Coordinates of N, CA, C and O in Angstrom, one line a residue:
M965 N 112.0 123.4 145.4 CA 112.9 122.3 145.5 C 114.3 122.8 145.3 O 114.6 123.5 144.3
P966 N 115.1 122.6 146.3 CA 116.5 123.1 146.3 C 117.3 122.3 145.3 O 117.1 121.2 145.0
F967 N 118.3 123.0 144.6 CA 119.2 122.4 143.7 C 120.4 121.8 144.4 O 121.3 122.4 144.7
N968 N 120.2 120.5 144.7 CA 121.4 119.8 145.3 C 121.8 118.7 144.3 O 121.2 118.5 143.2
T969 N 122.8 118.0 144.6 CA 123.4 117.0 143.7 C 122.4 115.9 143.3 O 122.3 115.5 142.2
E970 N 121.6 115.4 144.3 CA 120.6 114.4 144.0 C 119.6 114.9 143.0 O 119.2 114.2 142.0
N971 N 119.1 116.1 143.2 CA 118.1 116.7 142.2 C 118.7 116.9 140.9 O 118.0 116.6 139.8
M972 N 119.9 117.3 140.8 CA 120.5 117.5 139.5 C 120.7 116.2 138.7 O 120.5 116.1 137.5
I973 N 121.1 115.2 139.5 CA 121.2 113.8 138.9 C 119.9 113.4 138.3 O 119.8 112.8 137.2
A974 N 118.8 113.6 139.1 CA 117.5 113.1 138.7 C 117.0 113.9 137.5 O 116.5 113.3 136.5
I975 N 117.3 115.2 137.4 CA 116.9 116.0 136.3 C 117.7 115.5 135.0 O 117.1 115.4 134.0
R976 N 119.0 115.3 135.2 CA 119.8 114.8 134.1 C 119.3 113.5 133.6 O 119.2 113.3 132.4
N977 N 119.0 112.6 134.5 CA 118.5 111.3 134.1 C 117.2 111.4 133.3 O 117.0 110.7 132.3
L978 N 116.3 112.2 133.8 CA 115.0 112.4 133.1 C 115.2 113.0 131.7 O 114.6 112.6 130.7
F979 N 116.2 113.9 131.6 CA 116.5 114.5 130.3 C 117.0 113.5 129.4 O 116.6 113.4 128.2
L980 N 117.9 112.6 129.8 CA 118.5 111.5 129.0 C 117.4 110.5 128.6 O 117.4 110.1 127.4
I981 N 116.5 110.2 129.5 CA 115.4 109.3 129.1 C 114.5 109.9 128.1 O 114.1 109.3 127.1
G982 N 114.2 111.2 128.2 CA 113.5 111.9 127.2 C 114.1 111.9 125.8 O 113.5 111.7 124.8
M983 N 115.4 112.1 125.8 CA 116.2 112.1 124.6 C 116.1 110.7 123.9 O 116.0 110.6 122.7
L984 N 116.3 109.7 124.7 CA 116.2 108.3 124.1 C 114.8 108.0 123.6 O 114.7 107.5 122.5
L985 N 113.8 108.4 124.3 CA 112.4 108.1 123.8 C 112.2 108.9 122.5 O 111.6 108.4 121.6
G986 N 112.7 110.1 122.5 CA 112.5 110.9 121.3 C 113.2 110.3 120.1 O 112.7 110.3 119.0
A987 N 114.4 109.8 120.3 CA 115.2 109.2 119.2 C 114.5 107.9 118.7 O 114.4 107.7 117.5
F988 N 113.9 107.1 119.6 CA 113.1 105.9 119.2 C 111.9 106.3 118.4 O 111.6 105.7 117.4
S989 N 111.2 107.4 118.7 CA 110.0 107.8 118.0 C 110.4 108.3 116.6 O 109.7 108.0 115.6
L990 N 111.6 109.0 116.5 CA 112.1 109.4 115.1 C 112.4 108.2 114.3 O 112.1 108.1 113.1
Y991 N 113.1 107.2 114.9 CA 113.4 106.0 114.1 C 112.2 105.3 113.7 O 112.1 104.9 112.5
A992 N 111.2 105.2 114.5 CA 109.9 104.5 114.2 C 109.2 105.3 113.0 O 108.7 104.7 112.1
Q993 N 109.3 106.6 113.1 CA 108.7 107.4 112.0 C 109.3 107.2 110.7 O 108.6 107.1 109.7
E994 N 110.6 107.0 110.7 CA 111.3 106.8 109.4 C 110.9 105.4 108.8 O 110.9 105.3 107.6
E995 N 110.5 104.5 109.6 CA 110.1 103.2 109.0 C 108.6 103.1 108.6 O 108.2 102.3 107.9
E996 N 107.8 104.1 109.1 CA 106.4 104.1 108.8 C 106.2 104.7 107.5 O 107.0 105.2 106.8
E997 N 104.9 104.6 107.1 CA 104.5 105.3 105.9 C 104.0 106.7 106.2 O 103.3 106.9 107.2
V998 N 104.4 107.7 105.5 CA 104.0 109.1 105.7 C 102.9 109.5 104.8 O 103.0 109.3 103.6
P999 N 101.9 110.1 105.3 CA 100.8 110.6 104.5 C 101.4 111.7 103.5 O 102.3 112.4 103.8
F1000 N 100.8 111.7 102.3 CA 101.3 112.6 101.2 C 101.4 114.1 101.7 O 102.3 114.7 101.3
F1001 N 100.4 114.5 102.5 CA 100.4 115.9 102.9 C 101.5 116.3 103.8 O 101.8 117.5 104.0
R1002 N 102.2 115.3 104.4 CA 103.3 115.6 105.4 C 104.7 115.5 104.8 O 105.7 115.8 105.4
I1003 N 104.7 115.3 103.5 CA 106.0 115.1 102.8 C 106.6 116.5 102.5 O 105.8 117.4 102.1
E1004 N 107.9 116.7 102.7 CA 108.5 118.0 102.4 C 108.8 118.1 100.9 O 108.6 119.2 100.4
K1005 N 109.3 117.1 100.3 CA 109.5 117.0 98.9 C 108.8 115.8 98.4 O 109.1 114.7 98.7
H1006 N 107.7 116.1 97.6 CA 106.9 115.0 97.1 C 107.6 114.1 96.0 O 108.6 114.6 95.4
P1007 N 107.2 112.9 95.9 CA 107.8 112.0 94.8 C 107.6 112.7 93.4 O 106.7 113.5 93.3
Y1008 N 108.5 112.4 92.5 CA 108.3 113.0 91.2 C 109.0 112.0 90.2 O 109.7 111.1 90.5
Y1009 N 108.6 112.2 88.9 CA 109.1 111.3 87.8 C 110.2 112.2 87.1 O 109.9 113.3 86.8
V1010 N 111.3 111.6 86.8 CA 112.3 112.2 86.0 C 112.2 111.8 84.6 O 112.4 110.7 84.2
Q1011 N 111.9 112.8 83.8 CA 111.8 112.6 82.3 C 113.1 113.1 81.6 O 113.5 114.2 81.9
T1012 N 113.6 112.2 80.8 CA 114.9 112.6 80.1 C 114.6 112.8 78.6 O 114.0 111.9 78.0
D1013 N 115.0 113.9 78.1 CA 114.8 114.2 76.7 C 115.8 113.3 75.9 O 117.1 113.4 76.2
T1014 N 115.4 112.5 75.0 CA 116.3 111.5 74.3 C 117.2 112.2 73.4 O 118.3 111.7 73.1
L1015 N 116.9 113.4 72.9 CA 117.8 114.1 72.0 C 118.8 114.9 72.7 O 120.0 114.9 72.3
T1016 N 118.4 115.7 73.7 CA 119.3 116.6 74.4 C 119.9 116.0 75.7 O 121.0 116.5 76.1
G1017 N 119.3 115.0 76.2 CA 119.7 114.4 77.5 C 119.3 115.2 78.7 O 119.6 114.9 79.8
E1018 N 118.6 116.3 78.5 CA 118.2 117.1 79.6 C 117.1 116.4 80.4 O 116.3 115.7 79.8
T1019 N 117.1 116.6 81.7 CA 116.1 116.0 82.5 C 115.1 117.1 83.0 O 115.4 118.2 83.2
E1020 N 113.9 116.6 83.3 CA 112.8 117.4 83.9 C 112.1 116.7 85.0 O 111.8 115.5 84.8
E1021 N 111.9 117.3 86.1 CA 111.1 116.7 87.2 C 109.6 117.0 87.0 O 109.2 118.1 86.9
I1022 N 108.9 115.9 86.8 CA 107.4 116.0 86.6 C 106.8 115.6 88.0 O 107.0 114.5 88.5
P1023 N 106.0 116.5 88.5 CA 105.4 116.3 89.8 C 104.5 115.0 89.8 O 103.9 114.7 88.8
F1024 N 104.6 114.3 90.9 CA 103.9 113.0 91.0 C 102.4 113.1 90.6 O 101.9 112.3 89.8
K1025 N 101.7 114.0 91.2 CA 100.2 114.1 90.9 C 100.0 114.3 89.4 O 99.1 113.6 88.9
Y1026 N 100.7 115.2 88.8 CA 100.5 115.4 87.4 C 100.9 114.1 86.6 O 100.1 113.7 85.7
F1027 N 102.0 113.5 86.9 CA 102.4 112.3 86.2 C 101.4 111.2 86.4 O 101.0 110.4 85.4
L1028 N 100.9 111.0 87.6 CA 99.9 110.0 87.9 C 98.6 110.2 87.1 O 98.1 109.3 86.6
D1029 N 98.1 111.4 87.1 CA 96.9 111.7 86.3 C 97.1 111.4 84.9 O 96.2 110.8 84.2
Q1030 N 98.2 111.8 84.3 CA 98.5 111.4 82.9 C 98.6 109.9 82.7 O 98.1 109.4 81.7
W1031 N 99.2 109.2 83.6 CA 99.3 107.8 83.5 C 97.9 107.1 83.5 O 97.6 106.2 82.6
V1032 N 97.1 107.5 84.4 CA 95.7 107.0 84.5 C 94.9 107.3 83.2 O 94.3 106.4 82.7
I1033 N 95.0 108.5 82.7 CA 94.3 108.9 81.5 C 94.7 108.0 80.3 O 93.9 107.5 79.6
E1034 N 96.0 107.8 80.2 CA 96.6 107.0 79.1 C 96.3 105.5 79.2 O 96.2 104.8 78.2
N1035 N 96.1 105.0 80.4 CA 96.0 103.5 80.6 C 94.6 103.1 81.0 O 94.3 101.9 81.2
Y1036 N 93.6 104.0 81.2 CA 92.3 103.7 81.6 C 91.5 103.0 80.5 O 91.5 103.5 79.3
R1037 N 90.8 101.9 80.8 CA 89.9 101.3 79.9 C 88.7 100.8 80.7 O 88.9 100.2 81.8
Y1038 N 87.5 101.1 80.2 CA 86.3 100.6 80.9 C 86.2 99.1 80.7 O 86.2 98.7 79.5
P1039 N 86.0 98.3 81.7 CA 85.9 96.9 81.5 C 84.6 96.6 80.7 O 83.5 97.1 81.0
Q1040 N 84.8 95.8 79.7 CA 83.7 95.4 78.7 C 82.5 94.9 79.5 O 81.4 95.3 79.2
E1041 N 82.7 93.9 80.4 CA 81.6 93.3 81.2 C 80.9 94.4 82.0 O 79.7 94.3 82.1
A1042 N 81.6 95.3 82.6 CA 81.0 96.4 83.3 C 80.1 97.3 82.4 O 79.1 97.7 82.8
L1043 N 80.6 97.5 81.2 CA 79.8 98.3 80.3 C 78.5 97.6 79.9 O 77.4 98.2 79.9
E1044 N 78.6 96.3 79.6 CA 77.5 95.5 79.3 C 76.4 95.5 80.4 O 75.2 95.5 80.1
K1045 N 76.9 95.4 81.6 CA 76.0 95.3 82.8 C 75.7 96.7 83.3 O 75.0 96.8 84.4
K1046 N 76.2 97.8 82.7 CA 75.9 99.1 83.1 C 76.4 99.4 84.5 O 75.7 100.0 85.3
I1047 N 77.5 98.9 84.9 CA 78.1 99.1 86.2 C 78.9 100.3 86.2 O 79.8 100.5 85.4
E1048 N 78.6 101.2 87.2 CA 79.4 102.4 87.4 C 79.8 102.5 88.8 O 79.3 101.8 89.7
G1049 N 80.8 103.3 89.1 CA 81.2 103.5 90.5 C 82.5 104.2 90.7 O 83.2 104.6 89.7
R1050 N 82.9 104.3 91.9 CA 84.2 104.9 92.3 C 85.1 103.9 93.0 O 84.6 103.2 93.9
V1051 N 86.3 103.9 92.7 CA 87.3 103.0 93.3 C 88.4 103.9 93.9 O 88.9 104.7 93.2
I1052 N 88.7 103.7 95.2 CA 89.8 104.4 95.9 C 91.0 103.4 95.9 O 90.9 102.4 96.5
V1053 N 92.1 103.8 95.3 CA 93.3 103.0 95.3 C 94.3 103.7 96.2 O 94.6 104.8 96.0
T1054 N 94.7 103.0 97.2 CA 95.7 103.5 98.1 C 97.1 103.0 97.6 O 97.4 101.8 97.5
L1055 N 97.9 104.0 97.2 CA 99.2 103.7 96.6 C 100.3 103.9 97.6 O 100.1 104.7 98.5
R1056 N 101.3 103.2 97.4 CA 102.5 103.3 98.3 C 103.7 103.5 97.4 O 104.0 102.7 96.5
I1057 N 104.4 104.6 97.7 CA 105.7 104.8 97.0 C 106.8 104.6 98.1 O 106.8 105.3 99.1
D1058 N 107.6 103.6 97.9 CA 108.6 103.2 98.9 C 109.8 104.1 98.8 O 109.9 105.0 98.0
K1059 N 110.8 103.9 99.7 CA 112.0 104.8 99.8 C 112.8 104.7 98.6 O 113.7 105.6 98.4
E1060 N 112.7 103.7 97.7 CA 113.4 103.6 96.5 C 112.6 104.2 95.3 O 113.2 104.3 94.2
G1061 N 111.4 104.6 95.5 CA 110.6 105.2 94.5 C 109.7 104.2 93.7 O 109.1 104.5 92.7
H1062 N 109.6 102.9 94.2 CA 108.7 101.9 93.6 C 107.3 102.1 94.0 O 107.0 102.2 95.2
L1063 N 106.4 102.1 93.1 CA 104.9 102.3 93.4 C 104.3 100.9 93.5 O 104.6 100.0 92.7
S1064 N 103.5 100.7 94.6 CA 102.7 99.5 94.7 C 101.3 99.8 95.2 O 101.1 101.0 95.7
I1065 N 100.4 98.9 95.0 CA 99.0 99.1 95.5 C 98.9 98.5 96.9 O 99.1 97.3 97.1
K1066 N 98.5 99.4 97.8 CA 98.4 98.9 99.2 C 97.0 98.4 99.5 O 96.8 97.4 100.2
E1067 N 96.0 99.1 98.9 CA 94.6 98.7 99.2 C 93.7 99.2 98.1 O 94.0 100.3 97.5
V1068 N 92.6 98.5 97.8 CA 91.7 98.9 96.8 C 90.3 98.8 97.4 O 89.9 97.8 98.0
K1069 N 89.5 99.9 97.3 CA 88.2 99.9 97.9 C 87.2 100.4 96.8 O 87.3 101.5 96.3
G1070 N 86.3 99.5 96.5 CA 85.2 99.9 95.6 C 84.0 99.0 95.9 O 84.1 98.1 96.8
R1071 N 83.0 99.1 95.1 CA 81.8 98.3 95.3 C 81.6 97.2 94.3 O 80.7 96.5 94.4
N1072 N 82.5 97.1 93.3 CA 82.4 96.1 92.3 C 83.8 95.5 92.0 O 84.7 96.3 91.6
P1073 N 83.9 94.2 92.0 CA 85.2 93.6 91.7 C 85.7 93.9 90.3 O 86.9 94.0 90.1
L1074 N 84.8 94.0 89.3 CA 85.3 94.4 87.9 C 86.0 95.7 87.9 O 87.0 95.9 87.2
L1075 N 85.4 96.7 88.6 CA 86.0 98.0 88.6 C 87.3 98.0 89.4 O 88.2 98.7 89.1
E1076 N 87.3 97.3 90.5 CA 88.5 97.2 91.4 C 89.6 96.6 90.6 O 90.8 97.1 90.6
E1077 N 89.3 95.5 89.8 CA 90.4 94.9 89.0 C 90.9 95.8 88.0 O 92.1 95.8 87.8
E1078 N 90.1 96.6 87.3 CA 90.6 97.5 86.3 C 91.4 98.6 86.9 O 92.4 99.0 86.4
A1079 N 91.0 99.1 88.1 CA 91.7 100.1 88.8 C 93.1 99.6 89.1 O 94.1 100.4 89.0
C1080 N 93.3 98.4 89.5 CA 94.6 97.8 89.7 C 95.4 97.7 88.5 O 96.6 98.0 88.4
R1081 N 94.8 97.2 87.4 CA 95.4 97.0 86.1 C 96.1 98.3 85.6 O 97.1 98.2 85.0
I1082 N 95.4 99.4 85.8 CA 95.9 100.7 85.3 C 97.3 100.9 85.7 O 98.1 101.5 85.0
F1083 N 97.7 100.5 86.9 CA 99.1 100.8 87.4 C 100.1 99.8 87.0 O 101.3 99.9 87.4
D1084 N 99.8 98.7 86.2 CA 100.8 97.8 85.7 C 101.8 98.5 84.9 O 101.5 99.4 84.1
G1085 N 103.1 98.2 85.2 CA 104.2 98.8 84.5 C 104.5 100.3 84.9 O 105.3 101.0 84.2
F1086 N 104.0 100.8 86.0 CA 104.2 102.1 86.4 C 105.7 102.3 86.7 O 106.4 101.5 87.3
P1087 N 106.4 103.3 86.1 CA 107.8 103.5 86.2 C 108.3 103.9 87.6 O 107.5 104.4 88.4
Q1088 N 109.5 103.7 87.9 CA 110.1 104.1 89.1 C 110.1 105.7 89.2 O 110.4 106.4 88.3
L1089 N 109.9 106.1 90.5 CA 109.9 107.6 90.7 C 111.1 107.9 91.6 O 111.8 107.1 92.1
S1090 N 111.3 109.2 91.8 CA 112.2 109.7 92.9 C 111.4 109.7 94.1 O 110.3 110.3 94.1
P1091 N 111.8 109.2 95.2 CA 111.0 109.1 96.4 C 110.7 110.4 97.1 O 111.4 111.4 96.8
G1092 N 109.7 110.4 98.0 CA 109.4 111.6 98.8 C 110.5 111.7 99.9 O 111.1 110.7 100.3
L1093 N 110.6 112.9 100.3 CA 111.6 113.2 101.3 C 111.1 113.9 102.5 O 110.2 114.8 102.4
V1094 N 111.5 113.6 103.7 CA 111.3 114.3 104.9 C 112.6 114.5 105.6 O 113.4 113.5 105.8
R1095 N 112.9 115.7 105.9 CA 114.2 116.1 106.5 C 115.4 115.6 105.6 O 116.4 115.1 106.1
G1096 N 115.2 115.6 104.3 CA 116.2 115.2 103.4 C 116.4 113.8 103.2 O 117.3 113.3 102.5
K1097 N 115.6 112.9 103.9 CA 115.8 111.5 103.8 C 114.6 110.9 103.1 O 113.4 111.3 103.3
P1098 N 114.8 109.8 102.2 CA 113.7 109.2 101.6 C 112.8 108.5 102.6 O 113.2 107.9 103.6
V1099 N 111.5 108.6 102.3 CA 110.5 107.9 103.2 C 109.4 107.2 102.3 O 109.3 107.4 101.2
N1100 N 108.7 106.3 103.0 CA 107.6 105.6 102.4 C 106.4 106.5 102.4 O 106.1 107.1 103.4
V1101 N 105.8 106.7 101.2 CA 104.7 107.6 101.1 C 103.4 106.9 100.7 O 103.4 106.0 99.9
V1102 N 102.3 107.2 101.4 CA 101.0 106.7 101.0 C 100.1 107.8 100.3 O 100.2 108.9 100.8
Y1103 N 99.3 107.4 99.3 CA 98.5 108.4 98.6 C 97.3 107.7 98.1 O 97.3 106.7 97.5
N1104 N 96.1 108.3 98.5 CA 94.8 107.8 98.0 C 94.4 108.4 96.7 O 94.5 109.7 96.6
Y1105 N 94.1 107.6 95.7 CA 93.8 108.1 94.4 C 92.4 107.5 94.0 O 92.2 106.3 93.8
P1106 N 91.4 108.4 93.8 CA 90.1 107.9 93.3 C 90.0 107.8 91.8 O 90.6 108.6 91.1
I1107 N 89.4 106.7 91.4 CA 89.2 106.5 89.9 C 87.7 106.4 89.8 O 87.0 105.5 90.4
I1108 N 87.1 107.2 88.9 CA 85.6 107.2 88.7 C 85.3 106.4 87.4 O 85.9 106.7 86.4
F1109 N 84.4 105.5 87.5 CA 84.0 104.7 86.3 C 82.5 105.2 86.1 O 81.6 104.9 86.9
R1110 N 82.3 105.9 85.0 CA 81.0 106.4 84.7 C 80.8 106.2 83.2 O 81.6 106.6 82.3
I1111 N 79.6 105.7 82.8 CA 79.3 105.4 81.4 C 78.7 106.7 80.9 O 77.7 107.2 81.4
I1112 N 79.3 107.2 79.8 CA 78.8 108.5 79.2 C 78.0 108.1 77.9 O 78.6 107.5 77.0
P1113 N 76.7 108.4 77.9 CA 76.0 108.0 76.7 C 76.3 108.7 75.4 O 76.9 109.7 75.4

C-alpha cells in the first residue's frame, strides 16, 4: 500500500480511535472493583501510638486476621445443633478505605449471620492503589466454623 495522503489520514484516524477506546477502558477500570491480587499497594490499617504519636502501617491481611480472631464467636444455637461449616465473605474496600460486605456464601444462615457480625465496627483503612490512584478492592475471606471437643 503506497503512503499517500488518504492512507495517512486513515492511519491517523484509526490511531485516534484506538487512543479513545483505550482511554474509555482505563476510565471503566477505575470505576470497577479490582481483585486483591492485581493491586499495586494493598489496603492497610494505620495504627497510631497514643504515647509517641508514631504511626505504623499494618498490612490488611494481618489486620483482618487479628480482627476476626478478636471478634469471632460461635453462635450458641449452632453449637447446640452441632452445626459446622465454612463461610466465604466477599469484602469490598472502597476508594476511601471503607470496608463493606459484598456477598456471603455458606450453607447455614446462623453461620452466615455470625460471619457478617464479625465485621461490625471495622475501622477505616487506607485504600488500595493502582498506578498511584485509590481503587475499589474485592477480597474473599473464608471463615471456618468447627466445633472442637
